[in-house]
Backbone as JSON, one array per atom type, in Angstrom:
{
  "sequence": "MTTRQLVAAGVLVALTGCAIGPDYQRPVDLPAPVEFRGVLSPQQAESIADLPWAEVFNDPELRAVIETALASNLDLKIAAARVEEFRGRARVARSYLGPNVALGGNTVPAPGTPDDSSYSLGLTLNWEIDQFGRLRRANEAARAQLLATEDFQYGVVSALVADVAT",
  "N": [[0.82, -1.16, 0.04], [0.57, 2.16, -0.86], [1.82, 5.39, 0.28], [0.0, 7.39, -0.27], [-2.4, 6.06, -0.53], [-2.63, 5.07, 2.09], [-3.02, 7.5, 3.51], [-5.36, 8.36, 2.31], [-7.1, 6.29, 3.17], [-6.92, 6.73, 5.96], [-8.06, 9.26, 6.2], [-10.65, 8.63, 5.31], [-11.53, 6.83, 7.28], [-11.45, 8.55, 9.56], [-13.43, 10.38, 8.87], [-15.73, 8.87, 8.77], [-15.78, 7.3, 10.97], [-16.93, 8.1, 13.45], [-19.87, 8.62, 13.62], [-22.78, 10.57, 14.41], [-26.13, 11.06, 15.56], [-28.78, 12.87, 13.86], [-29.63, 16.37, 14.41], [-32.09, 17.24, 16.93], [-35.38, 17.64, 15.76], [-38.41, 19.22, 16.02], [-41.5, 17.57, 15.71], [-43.74, 17.78, 12.92], [-46.51, 19.96, 13.13], [-49.6, 18.62, 13.51], [-52.76, 19.03, 12.17], [-55.3, 19.79, 14.44], [-58.51, 18.56, 15.51], [-61.33, 20.8, 15.4], [-62.94, 20.88, 17.67], [-63.2, 18.95, 20.66], [-65.13, 16.47, 22.27], [-66.49, 17.46, 25.26], [-64.36, 18.91, 26.1], [-62.85, 21.93, 27.16], [-62.41, 25.03, 25.45], [-59.25, 26.5, 24.6], [-59.19, 29.16, 25.57], [-60.88, 29.12, 27.73], [-59.99, 27.14, 29.38], [-58.46, 26.53, 32.4], [-56.18, 25.61, 34.75], [-56.09, 24.6, 38.11], [-53.59, 24.04, 39.06], [-51.93, 25.72, 37.73], [-52.24, 28.17, 38.92], [-50.86, 30.55, 41.25], [-50.15, 29.32, 44.54], [-50.85, 30.97, 46.68], [-52.98, 32.45, 45.82], [-54.98, 30.66, 45.63], [-55.79, 29.77, 48.12], [-57.82, 31.3, 50.6], [-57.64, 31.58, 53.26], [-55.95, 33.12, 55.9], [-54.52, 31.89, 57.97], [-54.03, 29.26, 57.07], [-52.44, 29.97, 54.91], [-50.23, 30.96, 56.25], [-49.29, 28.62, 57.56], [-48.68, 27.04, 55.36], [-46.58, 28.6, 54.24], [-44.75, 28.38, 56.29], [-44.26, 25.62, 56.14], [-43.06, 25.47, 53.59], [-40.81, 26.96, 54.01], [-39.32, 25.46, 55.79], [-39.12, 22.79, 54.99], [-37.32, 19.85, 54.41], [-37.06, 18.21, 52.13], [-37.79, 19.96, 50.08], [-35.63, 21.73, 50.32], [-33.55, 20.08, 49.64], [-34.31, 19.52, 46.97], [-34.03, 22.07, 45.86], [-31.3, 22.38, 46.23], [-30.35, 20.43, 44.48], [-31.2, 21.53, 42.06], [-29.48, 23.74, 41.9], [-27.06, 22.32, 41.83], [-27.26, 21.0, 39.27], [-27.49, 23.18, 37.66], [-24.99, 24.18, 37.9], [-23.56, 22.07, 36.7], [-24.54, 22.28, 34.12], [-23.42, 24.68, 33.35], [-20.68, 23.94, 33.43], [-20.59, 22.02, 31.35], [-21.3, 23.68, 29.25], [-19.11, 25.35, 29.24], [-17.03, 23.89, 28.12], [-17.31, 24.2, 25.43], [-15.94, 26.47, 24.67], [-12.73, 28.17, 24.62], [-9.89, 27.01, 26.66], [-7.93, 28.53, 29.0], [-4.89, 28.63, 30.67], [-2.64, 29.69, 33.2], [0.56, 29.36, 34.46], [3.21, 29.16, 36.87], [6.66, 28.72, 37.95], [9.4, 28.1, 40.1], [12.9, 27.43, 40.64], [15.22, 26.41, 42.92], [18.65, 27.38, 43.32], [21.43, 25.15, 43.25], [22.67, 24.31, 46.39], [22.11, 26.72, 47.61], [19.78, 28.83, 49.3], [18.39, 30.54, 47.62], [16.33, 31.35, 44.83], [17.08, 30.51, 41.52], [16.07, 30.13, 39.0], [13.36, 31.0, 37.05], [10.17, 30.51, 35.74], [7.41, 31.08, 33.56], [4.31, 30.22, 32.22], [1.89, 30.07, 29.6], [-1.06, 28.63, 28.62], [-3.16, 27.67, 26.03], [-5.94, 26.03, 25.06], [-8.24, 24.5, 22.79], [-10.83, 22.58, 21.96], [-11.85, 21.06, 19.04], [-15.12, 20.54, 18.03], [-15.78, 18.26, 16.34], [-17.35, 16.01, 15.87], [-19.57, 16.48, 17.37], [-19.72, 15.8, 20.08], [-19.33, 17.43, 22.35], [-21.39, 19.36, 22.04], [-23.59, 17.68, 22.19], [-23.31, 16.81, 24.89], [-23.64, 19.23, 26.17], [-26.3, 19.79, 25.46], [-27.58, 17.6, 26.79], [-26.92, 18.14, 29.52], [-28.31, 20.58, 29.79], [-30.95, 19.6, 29.47], [-31.13, 17.91, 31.69], [-30.97, 19.86, 33.74], [-33.41, 21.31, 33.31], [-35.24, 19.25, 33.71], [-34.74, 18.75, 36.45], [-35.5, 21.24, 37.56], [-38.25, 21.1, 37.06], [-38.9, 18.93, 38.59], [-38.46, 20.06, 41.16], [-40.49, 21.93, 41.13], [-42.66, 20.21, 41.19], [-42.25, 19.05, 43.8], [-42.78, 21.28, 45.37], [-45.5, 21.68, 44.69], [-46.71, 19.3, 45.6], [-46.05, 19.5, 48.34], [-47.51, 21.75, 49.14], [-50.1, 20.87, 48.51], [-50.32, 18.73, 50.29], [-50.09, 19.92, 52.81], [-52.29, 21.66, 52.75], [-54.33, 19.81, 52.62]],
  "CA": [[0.0, 0.0, 0.0], [1.38, 3.39, -0.92], [1.57, 6.41, 1.28], [-1.16, 8.16, -0.73], [-3.53, 5.2, -0.14], [-2.81, 5.12, 3.6], [-3.57, 8.77, 3.91], [-6.78, 8.32, 1.87], [-7.78, 5.45, 4.08], [-6.96, 7.35, 7.27], [-9.08, 10.32, 6.08], [-11.96, 8.04, 5.17], [-11.85, 6.3, 8.6], [-11.68, 9.69, 10.4], [-14.69, 11.04, 8.55], [-16.87, 8.01, 8.9], [-15.73, 6.44, 12.13], [-17.76, 8.55, 14.55], [-21.13, 9.23, 13.2], [-23.74, 10.82, 15.46], [-27.42, 11.2, 15.07], [-29.1, 14.24, 13.46], [-30.11, 17.24, 15.43], [-33.54, 17.02, 17.15], [-36.34, 18.47, 15.11], [-39.82, 19.14, 16.47], [-42.4, 16.97, 14.7], [-44.62, 18.66, 12.22], [-47.72, 20.08, 13.79], [-50.75, 18.05, 12.88], [-54.04, 19.85, 12.42], [-56.15, 19.18, 15.46], [-59.95, 18.85, 15.33], [-61.78, 22.09, 15.93], [-63.48, 20.69, 18.96], [-63.32, 17.63, 21.2], [-66.26, 16.33, 23.11], [-66.3, 17.67, 26.7], [-63.13, 19.64, 26.41], [-63.02, 23.39, 27.06], [-61.51, 25.7, 24.49], [-58.03, 27.01, 25.29], [-59.42, 30.45, 26.28], [-61.62, 28.82, 28.9], [-59.32, 26.13, 30.2], [-57.51, 27.08, 33.44], [-55.92, 24.55, 35.64], [-55.81, 25.17, 39.42], [-52.22, 23.81, 39.26], [-51.17, 26.85, 37.17], [-52.35, 29.33, 39.71], [-49.99, 30.62, 42.47], [-50.85, 28.74, 45.61], [-51.35, 31.96, 47.62], [-54.28, 32.89, 45.31], [-55.97, 29.55, 45.7], [-56.31, 29.62, 49.52], [-58.17, 32.64, 51.11], [-57.48, 31.56, 54.73], [-54.64, 33.59, 56.24], [-53.85, 30.94, 58.87], [-53.51, 28.27, 56.22], [-51.34, 30.47, 54.14], [-49.06, 31.04, 57.18], [-48.86, 27.24, 57.75], [-48.01, 26.63, 54.07], [-45.32, 29.33, 54.13], [-43.82, 27.71, 57.24], [-43.8, 24.29, 55.59], [-42.22, 25.72, 52.44], [-39.5, 27.49, 54.5], [-38.59, 24.51, 56.65], [-39.2, 21.38, 54.46], [-36.0, 19.37, 54.0], [-37.23, 17.7, 50.77], [-37.73, 21.12, 49.21], [-34.26, 22.23, 50.36], [-32.76, 19.07, 48.79], [-34.65, 19.71, 45.57], [-33.41, 23.33, 45.48], [-29.85, 22.17, 46.12], [-30.18, 19.7, 43.24], [-31.29, 22.49, 40.92], [-28.17, 24.45, 41.84], [-26.04, 21.36, 41.36], [-27.44, 20.77, 37.84], [-27.19, 24.49, 37.02], [-23.48, 24.24, 37.77], [-23.14, 21.09, 35.73], [-24.84, 22.83, 32.8], [-22.37, 25.74, 33.11], [-19.44, 23.26, 33.14], [-20.77, 21.44, 30.06], [-21.25, 24.75, 28.24], [-17.73, 25.91, 29.16], [-16.18, 23.05, 27.24], [-17.47, 24.67, 24.01], [-15.05, 27.57, 24.46], [-11.29, 27.87, 24.85], [-9.42, 26.82, 27.99], [-6.72, 29.22, 29.19], [-4.32, 28.38, 31.98], [-1.42, 30.34, 33.45], [1.28, 28.7, 35.52], [4.56, 29.6, 37.15], [7.48, 27.79, 38.64], [10.73, 28.58, 40.52], [13.81, 26.34, 40.92], [16.35, 26.96, 43.67], [20.01, 27.04, 42.85], [22.02, 24.11, 44.04], [23.54, 24.71, 47.56], [21.75, 28.04, 48.17], [18.31, 28.92, 49.5], [17.9, 31.53, 46.74], [15.89, 30.81, 43.58], [17.88, 30.99, 40.35], [15.42, 29.93, 37.73], [12.0, 31.31, 37.07], [9.4, 30.21, 34.51], [6.01, 31.41, 33.5], [3.76, 29.66, 31.03], [0.46, 30.36, 29.3], [-1.56, 27.47, 27.81], [-4.5, 27.89, 25.39], [-6.47, 24.82, 24.39], [-9.59, 24.66, 22.3], [-11.11, 21.36, 21.34], [-12.76, 21.27, 17.91], [-16.17, 19.68, 18.29], [-16.07, 17.85, 14.97], [-18.42, 15.0, 15.81], [-20.71, 16.92, 18.21], [-19.76, 15.25, 21.48], [-19.45, 18.55, 23.35], [-22.71, 19.93, 21.91], [-24.58, 16.74, 22.78], [-23.15, 16.86, 26.34], [-24.27, 20.5, 26.59], [-27.8, 19.59, 25.44], [-27.95, 16.67, 27.85], [-26.85, 18.86, 30.83], [-29.48, 21.5, 29.88], [-32.14, 18.82, 29.68], [-31.14, 17.49, 33.09], [-31.39, 21.05, 34.59], [-34.82, 21.55, 33.11], [-36.0, 18.18, 34.44], [-34.59, 18.97, 37.92], [-36.36, 22.37, 37.97], [-39.68, 20.64, 37.04], [-39.01, 18.12, 39.83], [-38.6, 21.0, 42.27], [-41.89, 22.46, 41.04], [-43.56, 19.13, 41.69], [-42.17, 18.95, 45.23], [-43.55, 22.42, 45.96], [-47.04, 21.5, 44.52], [-47.06, 18.2, 46.51], [-46.07, 19.93, 49.7], [-48.67, 22.67, 49.33], [-51.33, 20.09, 48.51], [-50.37, 17.91, 51.51], [-50.38, 20.81, 54.01], [-53.64, 22.16, 52.61], [-55.22, 18.71, 52.92]],
  "C": [[0.87, 1.21, -0.01], [1.0, 4.38, 0.12], [0.26, 7.17, 1.0], [-2.44, 7.32, -0.3], [-3.73, 5.11, 1.32], [-3.4, 6.39, 4.06], [-5.03, 8.81, 3.55], [-7.65, 7.47, 2.79], [-7.98, 6.01, 5.47], [-8.03, 8.52, 7.23], [-10.52, 9.69, 6.02], [-12.42, 7.49, 6.53], [-12.23, 7.45, 9.56], [-12.98, 10.34, 10.09], [-15.91, 10.14, 8.82], [-16.92, 7.23, 10.18], [-16.63, 6.86, 13.29], [-18.95, 9.31, 14.13], [-22.04, 9.39, 14.34], [-25.03, 10.99, 14.82], [-27.69, 12.69, 14.62], [-29.6, 15.07, 14.62], [-31.63, 17.02, 15.6], [-34.35, 18.02, 16.37], [-37.73, 18.2, 15.59], [-40.65, 18.51, 15.4], [-43.35, 18.02, 14.14], [-45.88, 18.72, 12.98], [-48.84, 19.52, 12.92], [-51.94, 18.87, 13.14], [-54.94, 19.09, 13.39], [-57.63, 19.44, 15.12], [-60.32, 20.18, 15.91], [-62.26, 21.96, 17.37], [-63.53, 19.26, 19.34], [-64.56, 17.63, 22.07], [-65.84, 16.57, 24.56], [-65.07, 18.34, 27.09], [-63.33, 21.14, 26.24], [-62.07, 23.92, 26.02], [-60.32, 26.22, 25.25], [-58.27, 28.36, 26.04], [-60.12, 30.21, 27.59], [-60.86, 27.89, 29.91], [-58.27, 26.73, 31.13], [-57.37, 25.98, 34.46], [-55.55, 25.23, 37.05], [-54.36, 24.98, 39.74], [-51.38, 24.93, 38.66], [-51.3, 28.12, 37.94], [-51.38, 29.37, 40.86], [-50.8, 30.14, 43.69], [-51.42, 29.81, 46.58], [-52.73, 32.57, 47.13], [-55.37, 31.83, 45.45], [-56.65, 29.55, 47.09], [-56.6, 31.07, 50.11], [-58.0, 32.69, 52.64], [-56.11, 32.02, 55.09], [-53.88, 32.6, 57.13], [-53.29, 29.79, 58.02], [-52.4, 28.76, 55.38], [-50.1, 30.52, 54.98], [-48.45, 29.61, 57.43], [-48.13, 26.74, 56.51], [-46.68, 27.34, 53.92], [-44.27, 28.76, 55.14], [-43.33, 26.39, 56.73], [-42.85, 24.52, 54.43], [-40.8, 26.2, 52.93], [-38.69, 26.45, 55.22], [-38.61, 23.05, 56.18], [-37.8, 20.96, 53.94], [-36.04, 18.83, 52.58], [-37.17, 18.84, 49.75], [-36.32, 21.7, 49.15], [-33.39, 21.35, 49.49], [-33.07, 19.35, 47.29], [-34.08, 21.04, 45.08], [-31.88, 23.2, 45.36], [-29.5, 21.37, 44.81], [-30.29, 20.6, 42.01], [-30.0, 23.25, 40.81], [-27.07, 23.58, 41.35], [-26.11, 21.21, 39.84], [-27.23, 22.03, 37.04], [-25.7, 24.6, 36.84], [-23.03, 23.24, 36.77], [-23.45, 21.59, 34.32], [-23.78, 23.89, 32.41], [-21.03, 25.08, 32.74], [-19.49, 22.68, 31.73], [-20.69, 22.5, 29.0], [-19.84, 25.37, 28.13], [-16.79, 25.16, 28.27], [-16.28, 23.44, 25.82], [-16.5, 25.81, 23.71], [-13.6, 27.18, 24.71], [-10.96, 27.72, 26.36], [-8.08, 27.56, 28.07], [-6.19, 29.0, 30.59], [-2.98, 29.13, 31.99], [-0.75, 29.67, 34.61], [2.67, 29.24, 35.65], [5.33, 28.64, 37.95], [8.88, 28.43, 39.0], [11.58, 27.4, 40.89], [14.94, 26.91, 41.66], [17.7, 26.5, 43.1], [20.62, 26.05, 43.81], [22.93, 24.71, 45.17], [23.18, 26.0, 48.13], [20.21, 28.05, 48.36], [17.63, 29.84, 48.47], [17.35, 30.78, 45.4], [16.67, 31.4, 42.41], [17.2, 30.89, 39.04], [13.91, 30.18, 37.92], [11.36, 30.98, 35.75], [7.97, 30.56, 34.66], [5.48, 30.93, 32.18], [2.22, 30.06, 30.88], [0.08, 29.24, 28.3], [-2.91, 27.91, 27.27], [-4.81, 26.63, 24.66], [-7.92, 25.07, 23.95], [-9.91, 23.38, 21.49], [-12.13, 21.6, 20.23], [-13.82, 20.2, 18.09], [-16.63, 19.13, 16.94], [-17.26, 16.92, 14.85], [-19.57, 15.33, 16.75], [-20.77, 16.41, 19.65], [-19.99, 16.34, 22.5], [-20.87, 19.14, 23.24], [-23.77, 19.03, 22.49], [-24.52, 16.74, 24.31], [-23.79, 18.15, 26.89], [-25.81, 20.39, 26.51], [-28.33, 18.69, 26.48], [-27.98, 17.38, 29.29], [-28.04, 19.92, 30.96], [-30.79, 20.78, 30.11], [-32.27, 18.31, 31.13], [-31.53, 18.64, 34.04], [-32.84, 21.33, 34.52], [-35.68, 20.54, 33.88], [-35.91, 18.34, 36.01], [-35.44, 20.15, 38.37], [-37.85, 21.95, 38.0], [-39.91, 19.74, 38.31], [-39.2, 19.0, 41.05], [-39.99, 21.59, 42.3], [-42.9, 21.46, 41.54], [-43.46, 18.92, 43.18], [-42.92, 20.07, 45.93], [-45.05, 22.18, 45.86], [-47.45, 20.39, 45.45], [-47.12, 18.68, 47.97], [-47.22, 20.87, 50.06], [-49.99, 21.88, 49.42], [-51.45, 19.31, 49.82], [-50.72, 18.76, 52.72], [-51.79, 21.3, 53.94], [-54.68, 21.02, 52.94], [-55.28, 18.5, 54.43]]
}
């Protein structure tokens, strides 16, 4: 095999070796029937779950108990901490898309003396080319995990308010 054939084979393997799936595309909107039986139109439909809980309950004592439960519930604090954790993970995943700059220094003592005789200072710049989309997919996954964790926290709040009100 000649050098030219080896290079061509290497390029071919590099271009086809790591295939990833296509970007997500939202499905085409299908036309919905004008009206379903027994379903309110969008202008009339309002869920009690979409209202702020303070507007749902008119009893000031119940509101005070719910506020106390929200302020001191450990499950809610854990859920909030998880949201912050995944927010940080999303930031880290997004940071890999940009360049990495590092600055470092070093001193070396002279033999037989306590004084330093050699100094060095270095600057490093790295930037990974995301040719096959690994970093973009990791960023998308971290963002999805953050959104799922925020929804979980919303569910914990809703369940806590419902339990206390019951």
